[in-house]
Coordinates of C-alpha atoms and ligand atoms in Angstrom, one line a residue:
X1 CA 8.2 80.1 191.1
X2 CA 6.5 77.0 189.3
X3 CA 6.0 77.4 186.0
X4 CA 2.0 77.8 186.0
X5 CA -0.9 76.2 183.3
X6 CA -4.1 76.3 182.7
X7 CA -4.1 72.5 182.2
X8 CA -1.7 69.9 182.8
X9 CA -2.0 66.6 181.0
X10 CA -0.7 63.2 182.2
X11 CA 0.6 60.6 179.5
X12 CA 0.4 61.7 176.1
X13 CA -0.4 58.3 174.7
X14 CA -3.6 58.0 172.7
X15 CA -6.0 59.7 174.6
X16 CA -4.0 62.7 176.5
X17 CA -2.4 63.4 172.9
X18 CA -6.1 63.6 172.0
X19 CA -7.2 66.1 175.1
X20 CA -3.2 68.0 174.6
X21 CA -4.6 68.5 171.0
X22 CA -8.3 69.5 172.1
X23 CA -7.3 72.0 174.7
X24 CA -4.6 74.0 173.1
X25 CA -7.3 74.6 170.3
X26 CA -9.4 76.4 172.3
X27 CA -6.4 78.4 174.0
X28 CA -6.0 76.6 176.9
X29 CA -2.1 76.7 178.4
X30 CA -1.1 73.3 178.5
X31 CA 1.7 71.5 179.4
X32 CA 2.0 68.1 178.5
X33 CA 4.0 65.2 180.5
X34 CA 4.3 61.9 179.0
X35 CA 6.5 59.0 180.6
X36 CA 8.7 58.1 177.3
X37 CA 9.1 59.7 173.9
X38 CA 6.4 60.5 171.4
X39 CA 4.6 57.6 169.8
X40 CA 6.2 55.0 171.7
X41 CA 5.5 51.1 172.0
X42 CA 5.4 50.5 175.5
X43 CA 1.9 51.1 176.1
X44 CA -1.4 51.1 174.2
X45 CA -1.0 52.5 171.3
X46 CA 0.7 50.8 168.6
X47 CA 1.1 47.9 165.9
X48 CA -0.2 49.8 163.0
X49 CA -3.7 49.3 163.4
X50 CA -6.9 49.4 165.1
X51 CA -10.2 48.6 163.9
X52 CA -13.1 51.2 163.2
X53 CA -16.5 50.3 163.1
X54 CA -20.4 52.2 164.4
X55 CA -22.4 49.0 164.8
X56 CA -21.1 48.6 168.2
X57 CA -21.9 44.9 169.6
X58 CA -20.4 46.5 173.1
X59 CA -23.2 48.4 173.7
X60 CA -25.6 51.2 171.5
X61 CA -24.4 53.9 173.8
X62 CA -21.7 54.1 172.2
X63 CA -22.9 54.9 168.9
X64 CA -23.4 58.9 169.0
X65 CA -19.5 58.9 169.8
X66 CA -18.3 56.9 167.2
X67 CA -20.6 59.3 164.9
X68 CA -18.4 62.4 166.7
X69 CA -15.1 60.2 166.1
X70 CA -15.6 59.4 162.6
X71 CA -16.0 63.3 161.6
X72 CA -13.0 64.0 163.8
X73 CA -10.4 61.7 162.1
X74 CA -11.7 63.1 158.8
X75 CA -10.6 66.6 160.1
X76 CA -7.5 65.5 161.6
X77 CA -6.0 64.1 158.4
X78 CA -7.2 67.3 156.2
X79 CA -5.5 69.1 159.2
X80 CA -2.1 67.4 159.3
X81 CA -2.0 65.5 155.9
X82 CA -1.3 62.4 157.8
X83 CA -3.4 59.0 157.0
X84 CA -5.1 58.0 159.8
X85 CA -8.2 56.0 159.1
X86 CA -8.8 53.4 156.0
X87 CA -13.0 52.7 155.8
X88 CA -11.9 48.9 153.7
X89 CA -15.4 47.8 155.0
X90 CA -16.2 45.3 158.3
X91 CA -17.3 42.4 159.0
X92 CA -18.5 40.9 162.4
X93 CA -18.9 36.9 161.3
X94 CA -20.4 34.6 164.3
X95 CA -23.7 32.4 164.6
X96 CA -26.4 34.9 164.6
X97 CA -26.7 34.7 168.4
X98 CA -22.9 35.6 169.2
X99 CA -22.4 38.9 171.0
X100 CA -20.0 40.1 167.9
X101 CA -23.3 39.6 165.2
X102 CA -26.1 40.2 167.7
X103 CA -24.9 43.1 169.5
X104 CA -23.6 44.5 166.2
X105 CA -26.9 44.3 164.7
X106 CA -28.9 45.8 167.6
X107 CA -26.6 49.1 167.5
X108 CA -27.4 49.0 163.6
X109 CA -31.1 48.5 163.8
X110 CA -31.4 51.3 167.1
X111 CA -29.4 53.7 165.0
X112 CA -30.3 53.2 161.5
X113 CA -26.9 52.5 160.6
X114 CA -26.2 51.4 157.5
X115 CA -25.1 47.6 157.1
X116 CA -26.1 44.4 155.6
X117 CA -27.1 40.6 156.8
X118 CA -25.1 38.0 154.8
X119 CA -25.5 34.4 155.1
X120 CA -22.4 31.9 154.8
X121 CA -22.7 31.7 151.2
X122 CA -23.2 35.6 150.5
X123 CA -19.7 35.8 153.1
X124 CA -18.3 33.5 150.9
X125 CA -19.0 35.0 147.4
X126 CA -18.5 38.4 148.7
X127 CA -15.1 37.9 150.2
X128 CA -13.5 34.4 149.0
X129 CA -10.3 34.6 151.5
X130 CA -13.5 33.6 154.4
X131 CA -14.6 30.5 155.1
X132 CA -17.1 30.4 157.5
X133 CA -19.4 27.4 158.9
X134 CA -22.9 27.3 157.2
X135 CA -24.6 28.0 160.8
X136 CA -22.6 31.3 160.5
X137 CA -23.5 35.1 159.2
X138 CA -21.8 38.4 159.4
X139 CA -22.9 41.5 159.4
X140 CA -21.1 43.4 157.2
X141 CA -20.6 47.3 157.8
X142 CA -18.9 49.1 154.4
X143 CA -18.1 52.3 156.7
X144 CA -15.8 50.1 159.0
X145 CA -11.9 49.8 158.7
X146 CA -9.0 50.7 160.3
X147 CA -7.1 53.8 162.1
X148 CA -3.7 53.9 162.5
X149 CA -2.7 54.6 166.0
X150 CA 0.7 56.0 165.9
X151 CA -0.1 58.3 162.8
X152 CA -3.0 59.9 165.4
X153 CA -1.0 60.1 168.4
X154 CA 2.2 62.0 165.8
X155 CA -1.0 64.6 164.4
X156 CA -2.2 65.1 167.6
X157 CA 1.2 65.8 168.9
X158 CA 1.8 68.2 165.8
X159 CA -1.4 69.9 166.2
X160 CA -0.8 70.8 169.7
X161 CA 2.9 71.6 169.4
X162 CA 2.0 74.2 166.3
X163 CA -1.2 75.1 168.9
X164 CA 1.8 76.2 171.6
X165 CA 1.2 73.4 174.0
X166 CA 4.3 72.5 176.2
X167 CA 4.9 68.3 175.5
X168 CA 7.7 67.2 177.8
X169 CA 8.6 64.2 176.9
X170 CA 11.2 61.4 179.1
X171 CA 9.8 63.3 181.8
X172 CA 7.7 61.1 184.1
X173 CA 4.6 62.7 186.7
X174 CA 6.5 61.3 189.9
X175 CA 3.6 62.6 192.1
X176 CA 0.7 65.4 192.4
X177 CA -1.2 67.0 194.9
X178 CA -3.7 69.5 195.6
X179 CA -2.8 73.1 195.6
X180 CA -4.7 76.0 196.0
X181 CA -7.8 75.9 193.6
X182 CA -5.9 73.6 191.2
X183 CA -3.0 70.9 191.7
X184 CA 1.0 70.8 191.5
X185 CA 2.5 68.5 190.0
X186 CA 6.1 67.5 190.2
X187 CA 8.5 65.3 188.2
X188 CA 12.5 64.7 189.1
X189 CA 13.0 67.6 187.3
X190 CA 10.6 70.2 187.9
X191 CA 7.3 71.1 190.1
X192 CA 4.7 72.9 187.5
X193 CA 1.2 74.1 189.3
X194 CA -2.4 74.5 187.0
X195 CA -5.9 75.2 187.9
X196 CA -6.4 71.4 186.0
X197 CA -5.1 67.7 185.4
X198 CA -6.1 65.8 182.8
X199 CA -4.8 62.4 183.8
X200 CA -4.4 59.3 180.7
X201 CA -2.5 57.0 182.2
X202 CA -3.2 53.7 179.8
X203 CA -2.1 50.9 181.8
X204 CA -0.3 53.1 184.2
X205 CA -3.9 53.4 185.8
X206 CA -3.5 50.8 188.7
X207 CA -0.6 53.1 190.4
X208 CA -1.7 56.7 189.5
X209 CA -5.4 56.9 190.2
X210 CA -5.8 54.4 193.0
X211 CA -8.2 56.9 195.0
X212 CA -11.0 56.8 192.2
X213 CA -11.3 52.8 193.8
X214 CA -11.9 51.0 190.5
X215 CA -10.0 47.7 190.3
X216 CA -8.1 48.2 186.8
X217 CA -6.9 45.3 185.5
X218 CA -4.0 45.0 182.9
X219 CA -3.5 42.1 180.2
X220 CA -1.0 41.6 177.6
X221 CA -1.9 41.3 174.4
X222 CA -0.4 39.7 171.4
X223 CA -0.4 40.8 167.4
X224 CA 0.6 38.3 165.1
X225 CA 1.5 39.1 161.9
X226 CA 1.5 36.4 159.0
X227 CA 2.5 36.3 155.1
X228 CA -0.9 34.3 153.5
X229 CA 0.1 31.5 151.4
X230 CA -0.7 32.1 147.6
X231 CA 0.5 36.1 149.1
X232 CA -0.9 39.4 149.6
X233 CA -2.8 40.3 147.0
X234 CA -6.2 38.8 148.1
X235 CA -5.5 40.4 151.2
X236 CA -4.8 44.1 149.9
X237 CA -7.4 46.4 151.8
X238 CA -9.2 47.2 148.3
X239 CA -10.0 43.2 148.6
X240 CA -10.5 42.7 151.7
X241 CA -12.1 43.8 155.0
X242 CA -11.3 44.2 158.7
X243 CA -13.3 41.4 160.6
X244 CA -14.2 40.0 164.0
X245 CA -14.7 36.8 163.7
X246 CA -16.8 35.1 167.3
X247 CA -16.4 31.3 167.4
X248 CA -18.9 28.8 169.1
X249 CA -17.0 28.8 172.4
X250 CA -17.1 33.0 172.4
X251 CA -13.6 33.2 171.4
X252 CA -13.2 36.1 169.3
X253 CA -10.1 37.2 166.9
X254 CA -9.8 40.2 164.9
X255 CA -7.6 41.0 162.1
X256 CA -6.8 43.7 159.0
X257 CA -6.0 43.6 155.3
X258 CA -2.5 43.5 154.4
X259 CA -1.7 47.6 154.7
X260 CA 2.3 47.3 155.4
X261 CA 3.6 46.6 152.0
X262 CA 4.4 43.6 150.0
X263 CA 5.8 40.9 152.0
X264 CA 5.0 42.6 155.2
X265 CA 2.0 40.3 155.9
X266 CA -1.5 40.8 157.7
X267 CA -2.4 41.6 161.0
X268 CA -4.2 39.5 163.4
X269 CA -5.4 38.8 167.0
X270 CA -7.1 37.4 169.8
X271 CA -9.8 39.9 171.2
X272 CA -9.8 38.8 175.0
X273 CA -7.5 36.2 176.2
X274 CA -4.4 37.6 177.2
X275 CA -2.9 37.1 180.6
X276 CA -2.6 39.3 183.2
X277 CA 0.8 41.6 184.0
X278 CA 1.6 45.0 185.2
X279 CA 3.6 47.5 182.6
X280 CA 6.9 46.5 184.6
X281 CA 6.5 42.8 184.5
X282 CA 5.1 42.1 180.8
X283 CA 6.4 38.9 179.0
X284 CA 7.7 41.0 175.6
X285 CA 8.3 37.8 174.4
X286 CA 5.9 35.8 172.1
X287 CA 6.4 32.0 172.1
X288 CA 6.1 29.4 169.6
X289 CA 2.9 27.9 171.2
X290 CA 0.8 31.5 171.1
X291 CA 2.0 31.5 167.9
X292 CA 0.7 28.5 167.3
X293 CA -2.3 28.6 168.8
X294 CA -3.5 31.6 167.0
X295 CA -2.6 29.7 163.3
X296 CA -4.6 27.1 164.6
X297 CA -7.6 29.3 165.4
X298 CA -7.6 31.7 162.6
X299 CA -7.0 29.1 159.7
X300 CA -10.5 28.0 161.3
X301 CA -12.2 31.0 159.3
X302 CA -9.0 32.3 156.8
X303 CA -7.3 29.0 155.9
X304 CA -4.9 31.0 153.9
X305 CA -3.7 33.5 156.1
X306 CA -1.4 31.6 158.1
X307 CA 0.9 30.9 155.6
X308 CA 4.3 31.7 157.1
X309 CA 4.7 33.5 161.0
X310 CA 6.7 37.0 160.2
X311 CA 6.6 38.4 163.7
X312 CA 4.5 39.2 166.9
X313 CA 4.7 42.2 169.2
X314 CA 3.2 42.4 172.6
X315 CA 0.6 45.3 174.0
X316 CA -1.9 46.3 176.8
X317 CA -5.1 46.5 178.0
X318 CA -5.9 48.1 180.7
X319 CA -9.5 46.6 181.7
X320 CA -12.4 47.8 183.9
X321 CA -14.5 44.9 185.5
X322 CA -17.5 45.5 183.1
X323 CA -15.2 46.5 180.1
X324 CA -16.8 49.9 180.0
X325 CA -14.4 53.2 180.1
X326 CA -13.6 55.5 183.2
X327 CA -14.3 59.0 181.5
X328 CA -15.0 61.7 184.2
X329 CA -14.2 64.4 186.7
X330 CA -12.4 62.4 189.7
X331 CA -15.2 62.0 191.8
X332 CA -12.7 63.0 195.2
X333 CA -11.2 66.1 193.2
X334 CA -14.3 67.1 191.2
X335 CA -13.1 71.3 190.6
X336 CA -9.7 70.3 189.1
X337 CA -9.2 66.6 187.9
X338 CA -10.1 64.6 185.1
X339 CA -9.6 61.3 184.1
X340 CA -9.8 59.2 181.2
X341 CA -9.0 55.6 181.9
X342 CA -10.2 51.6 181.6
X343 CA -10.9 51.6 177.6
X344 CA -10.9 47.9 178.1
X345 CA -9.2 47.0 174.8
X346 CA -11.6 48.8 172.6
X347 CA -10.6 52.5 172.8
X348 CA -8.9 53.3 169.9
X349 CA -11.5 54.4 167.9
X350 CA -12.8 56.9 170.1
X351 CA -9.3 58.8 170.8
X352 CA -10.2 62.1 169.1
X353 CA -13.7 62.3 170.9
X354 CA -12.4 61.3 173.8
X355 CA -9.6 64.6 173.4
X356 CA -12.9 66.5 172.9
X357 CA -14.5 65.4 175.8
X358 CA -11.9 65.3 178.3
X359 CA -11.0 69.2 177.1
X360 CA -14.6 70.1 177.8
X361 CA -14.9 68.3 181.2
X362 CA -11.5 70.2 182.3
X363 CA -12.5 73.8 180.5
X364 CA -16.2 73.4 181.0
X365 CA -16.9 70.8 184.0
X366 CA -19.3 69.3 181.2
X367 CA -19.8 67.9 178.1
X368 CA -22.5 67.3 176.1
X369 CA -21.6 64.5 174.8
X370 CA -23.3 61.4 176.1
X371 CA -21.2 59.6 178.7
X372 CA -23.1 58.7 181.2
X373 CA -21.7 55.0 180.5
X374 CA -18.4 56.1 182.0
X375 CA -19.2 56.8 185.4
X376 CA -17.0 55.1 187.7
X377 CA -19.6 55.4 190.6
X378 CA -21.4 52.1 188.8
X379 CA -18.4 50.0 189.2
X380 CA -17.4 51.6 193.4
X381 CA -21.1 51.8 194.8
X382 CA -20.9 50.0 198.0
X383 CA -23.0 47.2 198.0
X384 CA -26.4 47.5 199.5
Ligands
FAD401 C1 -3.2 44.6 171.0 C2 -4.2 45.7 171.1 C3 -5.3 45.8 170.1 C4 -6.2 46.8 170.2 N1 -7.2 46.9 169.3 C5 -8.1 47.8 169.3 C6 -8.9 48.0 168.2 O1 -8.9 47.2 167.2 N2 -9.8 49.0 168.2 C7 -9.8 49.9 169.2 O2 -10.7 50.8 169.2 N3 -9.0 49.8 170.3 C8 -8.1 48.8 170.3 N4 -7.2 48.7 171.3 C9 -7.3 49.6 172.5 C10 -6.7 50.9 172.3 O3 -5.5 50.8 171.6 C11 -6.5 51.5 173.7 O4 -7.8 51.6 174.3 C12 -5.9 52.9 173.6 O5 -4.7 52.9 172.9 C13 -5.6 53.4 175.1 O6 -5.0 54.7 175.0 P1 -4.5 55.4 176.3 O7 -4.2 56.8 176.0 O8 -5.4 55.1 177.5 O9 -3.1 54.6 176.7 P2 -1.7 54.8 176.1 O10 -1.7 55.2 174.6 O11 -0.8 53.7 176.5 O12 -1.2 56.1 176.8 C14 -0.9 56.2 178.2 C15 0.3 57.0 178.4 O13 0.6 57.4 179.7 C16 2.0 57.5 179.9 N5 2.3 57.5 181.3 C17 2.0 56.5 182.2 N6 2.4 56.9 183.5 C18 2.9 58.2 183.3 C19 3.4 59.2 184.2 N7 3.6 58.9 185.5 N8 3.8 60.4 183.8 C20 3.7 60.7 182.4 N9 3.2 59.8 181.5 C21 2.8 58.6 182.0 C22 2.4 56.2 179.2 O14 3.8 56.2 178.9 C23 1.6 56.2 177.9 O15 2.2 56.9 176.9 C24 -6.2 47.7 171.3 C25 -5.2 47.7 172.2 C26 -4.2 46.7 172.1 C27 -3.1 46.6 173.2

């Protein structure tokens, strides 16, 4: 006999630790398969950091998530004791007609959010490490900051663990099918059978949901990590913020106060802009010209930061064409699969109201949250 769940769960990355975590709670049987060990670094979810931030240039939709997100990383740290989210306070620095200020603003203004317009000089004064053009404004959002994405995926894996989930880890989904009112699903190890699947495969998404027919695409992504001249202290996250900084071309980088230690240096990145690869084929290594060529770009706004190169680590996006998630029942197996897939570079932040939602699309077959956004059937509609 197969050992039998209520729900199985694919990839225990960010988002199926999330839904692992969600389920259990509400006495779901889960079992839990993730490709490598827990809180790896061959995926999507780690270097440390992501940012955090409600006034969401990518679209107002969003917003009533993030609200859901925020309370839930506040109750997963009193629950675990772990630190997962910093609020140092965010800026989003362009010309006032760049996507990263304009979009920000319009999510602000639509949901009475909190935040405040600075001009260059008001950047400037407020936070002396930035030195932006005179044509450029931020808008600067005190509840943003940072969440720490290994820390979340280790609490969720503790809270579902204690919660009696089943997490296998080193033991890869080799395949699935439908069976009976549910699915099997086997590994090289073992055949398990559940009335649901909950499938987060991060980058993996290409090979294991090719029958929901939207054309992932996967990028690598570089971190950089640099020791400011003059040092830290400037950079400490009581002095400084998280930022996104849009430049007059559209390029955008990102980066975080210093939150490693002393000596350990400051994160930054490019948003977009990586190169595409498959989770196989990935270039681990960072070259001297990337490294370069992010110096170049970020001493533009932060001529202090980079003072000395420390190190760079590689990591992946897995992109939908308009950049908006996949969050649904599969459309082809709509009683008994669910998937959660495409965060496009900018899921982080949502992972434990993401865990929410996919445990009541699984449990429920709906959610009330709002994700109407998600539907794969706007990126597969066959042209008219
Ligand atoms: C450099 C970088 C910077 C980012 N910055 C931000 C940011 O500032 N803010 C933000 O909100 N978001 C950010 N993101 C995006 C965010 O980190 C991702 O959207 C999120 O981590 C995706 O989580 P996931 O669960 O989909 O993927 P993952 O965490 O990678 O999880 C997928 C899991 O599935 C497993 N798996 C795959 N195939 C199988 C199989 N056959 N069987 C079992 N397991 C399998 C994998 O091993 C993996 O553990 C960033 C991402 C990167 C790479």
């Amino acid at each position: 006999m197969s050992p039998t769940y209520d729900v199985i769960v694919i990839g225990l990355g960010g988002m199926g630790s999330a839904a692992a975590h969600h389920l259990s709670a509400r006495g779901a049987r889960v079992l839990g398969l993730e490709k490598f060990g827990p809180v790896h670094n061959r995926g999507s979810s780690h270097g440390g950091s992501r940012i955090t931030r409600q006034s969401y240039f990518e679209d107002p939709a969003y917003v009533p998530l993030l609200l859901r997100a925020y309370e839930l990383y506040d109750r997963l740290e009193r629950d675990t004791g772990r630190a997962v989210a910093t609020l140092c306070g965010g800026v989003m620095l362009g010309r006032p007609e760049s996507r990263a200020v304009s979009g920000a603003r319009l999510s602000a203004e639509q949901w009475g959010l909190p935040h405040e317009m600075l001009d260059a000089k008001e950047i400037r004064r407020r936070f002396p490490t930035l030195a932006p053009r005179d044509d450029e404004v931020a808008l600067y959002e005190a509840r943003a900051g940072l969440v720490r994405p290994e820390n979340t995926v280790a609490a969720h894996v503790q809270l579902a663990t204690r919660q009696g989930a089943d997490l296998h880890f080193e033991e890869p989904m080799t395949r699935w099918e439908p069976y009976r009112d549910g699915v099997r699903v086997h590994t090289a190890e073992n055949t398990y059978t559940a009335g649901q699947l909950v499938i987060c495969p991060g980058a993996w998404a290409p090979g294991l949901l090719t029958d929901l027919g939207v054309p992932f695409t996967i990028e690598r992504q570089v971190m950089y990590w640099f020791l400011p001249t003059g040092g830290e202290r400037p950079f400490t996250a009581e002095n400084h913020p998280v930022y996104i900084w849009e430049d007059a071309e559209g390029v955008q980088v990102y980066g975080f106060p210093a939150i490693d230690g002393p000596g350990l240096g400051a994160k930054v990145a490019f948003f977009r802009k990586g190169t595409p690869c498959t989770p196989e084929t990935i270039e681990r290594t960072v070259h001297d010209d990337e490294v370069a060529a992010m110096a170049e770009q970020v001493g533009r706004l932060i001529p202090d930061l980079p003072g000395r190169f420390l190190k760079a680590a590689t990591c992946m996006y897995t992109n939908s064409p308009d950049e908006h998630f996949v969050v649904t029942r599969h459309p082809a197996h709509p009683g008994s699969v669910t998937v959660a897939a495409g965060f496009s570079g900018h899921g982080f932040k949502f992972v434990p109201v993401v865990g929410e939602i996919l445990a009541d699309l699984a449990l429920d077959g709906v959610t009330g949250h709002p994700i109407d956004l998600f539907d794969p059937s706007r990126l597969t509609a066959a042209p008219a």
